[in-house]
mmCIF file of C-alpha atoms in Angstrom:
data_model
loop_
_atom_site.group_PDB
_atom_site.id
_atom_site.type_symbol
_atom_site.label_atom_id
_atom_site.label_comp_id
_atom_site.label_asym_id
_atom_site.label_seq_id
_atom_site.Cartn_x
_atom_site.Cartn_y
_atom_site.Cartn_z
ATOM 1 C CA MET A 27 105.672 124.782 89.208
ATOM 2 C CA SER A 28 106.246 123.268 92.179
ATOM 3 C CA SER A 29 108.240 120.377 92.393
ATOM 4 C CA SER A 30 104.449 118.758 94.063
ATOM 5 C CA GLN A 31 103.246 119.087 90.128
ATOM 6 C CA SER A 32 104.087 117.004 87.126
ATOM 7 C CA PRO A 33 104.577 118.744 82.972
ATOM 8 C CA PHE A 34 101.205 115.579 82.523
ATOM 9 C CA ARG A 35 98.595 115.264 83.414
ATOM 10 C CA LYS A 36 99.046 111.679 85.986
ATOM 11 C CA LEU A 37 96.991 108.111 85.067
ATOM 12 C CA PRO A 38 94.377 107.320 87.090
ATOM 13 C CA ALA A 39 95.225 104.866 90.500
ATOM 14 C CA ARG A 40 93.189 101.885 89.241
ATOM 15 C CA TYR A 41 96.334 101.390 85.980
ATOM 16 C CA ALA A 42 98.579 101.355 88.830
ATOM 17 C CA PRO A 43 98.693 96.998 87.950
ATOM 18 C CA ILE A 44 99.392 98.112 84.922
ATOM 19 C CA VAL A 45 102.136 100.839 84.295
ATOM 20 C CA MET A 46 104.626 98.909 87.136
ATOM 21 C CA PRO A 47 105.485 96.012 85.270
ATOM 22 C CA LEU A 48 105.240 98.662 82.203
ATOM 23 C CA LEU A 49 107.496 100.354 83.132
ATOM 24 C CA LEU A 50 109.036 97.175 85.061
ATOM 25 C CA SER A 51 108.941 94.772 81.990
ATOM 26 C CA LEU A 52 111.203 97.891 79.526
ATOM 27 C CA LEU A 53 113.352 98.495 81.672
ATOM 28 C CA MET A 54 114.939 95.172 82.821
ATOM 29 C CA THR A 55 114.387 93.613 78.670
ATOM 30 C CA CYS A 56 116.673 96.768 78.058
ATOM 31 C CA ILE A 57 118.926 96.733 80.452
ATOM 32 C CA VAL A 58 119.451 92.214 79.705
ATOM 33 C CA SER A 59 118.907 92.715 75.767
ATOM 34 C CA VAL A 60 122.107 95.200 76.111
ATOM 35 C CA ILE A 61 124.176 92.808 78.238
ATOM 36 C CA SER A 62 123.176 89.924 75.936
ATOM 37 C CA THR A 63 123.407 91.359 72.628
ATOM 38 C CA LEU A 64 127.019 93.600 73.248
ATOM 39 C CA ARG A 65 128.800 89.916 74.351
ATOM 40 C CA GLY A 66 127.622 87.983 71.635
ATOM 41 C CA ILE A 67 128.349 90.180 69.621
ATOM 42 C CA GLY A 68 130.370 93.382 70.327
ATOM 43 C CA PRO A 69 129.630 96.782 69.669
ATOM 44 C CA GLY A 70 129.129 96.536 65.217
ATOM 45 C CA GLY A 71 125.821 96.263 64.787
ATOM 46 C CA PHE A 72 124.582 97.197 68.025
ATOM 47 C CA PRO A 73 122.034 99.019 67.232
ATOM 48 C CA GLN A 74 120.275 97.298 64.113
ATOM 49 C CA VAL A 75 120.869 93.658 66.380
ATOM 50 C CA TRP A 76 119.925 95.286 70.298
ATOM 51 C CA LEU A 77 116.213 97.564 68.833
ATOM 52 C CA GLY A 78 114.899 93.828 67.465
ATOM 53 C CA ALA A 79 116.373 91.973 70.496
ATOM 54 C CA TRP A 80 114.846 94.384 73.075
ATOM 55 C CA GLY A 81 111.536 94.594 71.060
ATOM 56 C CA LEU A 82 110.665 90.615 71.022
ATOM 57 C CA SER A 83 112.179 90.440 74.532
ATOM 58 C CA TRP A 84 109.631 92.553 75.329
ATOM 59 C CA LEU A 85 106.714 91.408 73.994
ATOM 60 C CA VAL A 86 107.513 88.322 75.849
ATOM 61 C CA ALA A 87 107.977 89.986 79.457
ATOM 62 C CA PHE A 88 105.026 92.380 79.482
ATOM 63 C CA PRO A 89 102.714 89.881 79.110
ATOM 64 C CA VAL A 90 104.681 87.575 81.377
ATOM 65 C CA LEU A 91 104.594 90.220 84.456
ATOM 66 C CA LEU A 92 100.781 90.778 84.086
ATOM 67 C CA LEU A 93 100.538 86.754 84.834
ATOM 68 C CA VAL A 94 103.561 86.382 87.161
ATOM 69 C CA LEU A 95 103.012 89.372 89.379
ATOM 70 C CA PRO A 96 100.351 87.979 91.362
ATOM 71 C CA VAL A 97 102.205 85.114 92.157
ATOM 72 C CA VAL A 98 105.259 87.147 92.949
ATOM 73 C CA ARG A 99 102.704 89.450 95.117
ATOM 74 C CA ARG A 100 101.448 86.264 97.061
ATOM 75 C CA LEU A 101 105.362 83.847 97.421
ATOM 76 C CA THR A 102 106.480 87.545 98.411
ATOM 77 C CA MET A 103 104.286 87.848 101.493
ATOM 78 C CA LEU A 104 105.072 84.006 102.544
ATOM 79 C CA VAL A 105 108.396 84.426 103.278
ATOM 80 C CA VAL A 106 107.931 87.975 104.241
ATOM 81 C CA ARG A 107 106.477 89.366 108.333
ATOM 82 C CA ALA A 108 103.392 92.175 107.805
ATOM 83 C CA ASP A 109 104.485 94.739 110.744
#
C-alpha cells in the first residue's frame, strides 16, 4: 500500500462541512473536559466523571459548532485579507 492510500474508504467531499466540526468538537471537548475534570476532582474517580463530562460537553459543542461555524468563517473573512 502506498503512502497516498488510506486503509479505509474516504467520504465524499460534500461531507466535509459535517466532518470538520465533528472532529473539532470531539478533540476540543476532550481536551477541555480533561483539564476541567482533573482540576475539579483530581485523579480519584477521574475516568467515570470525565467520560460523563466529555459526553455532555460534546452533545452541546457539536450542534453549536454546526450553527456558529458559518458565522465564524464570515467574521474571519472580515479581518483576514484574501490573497
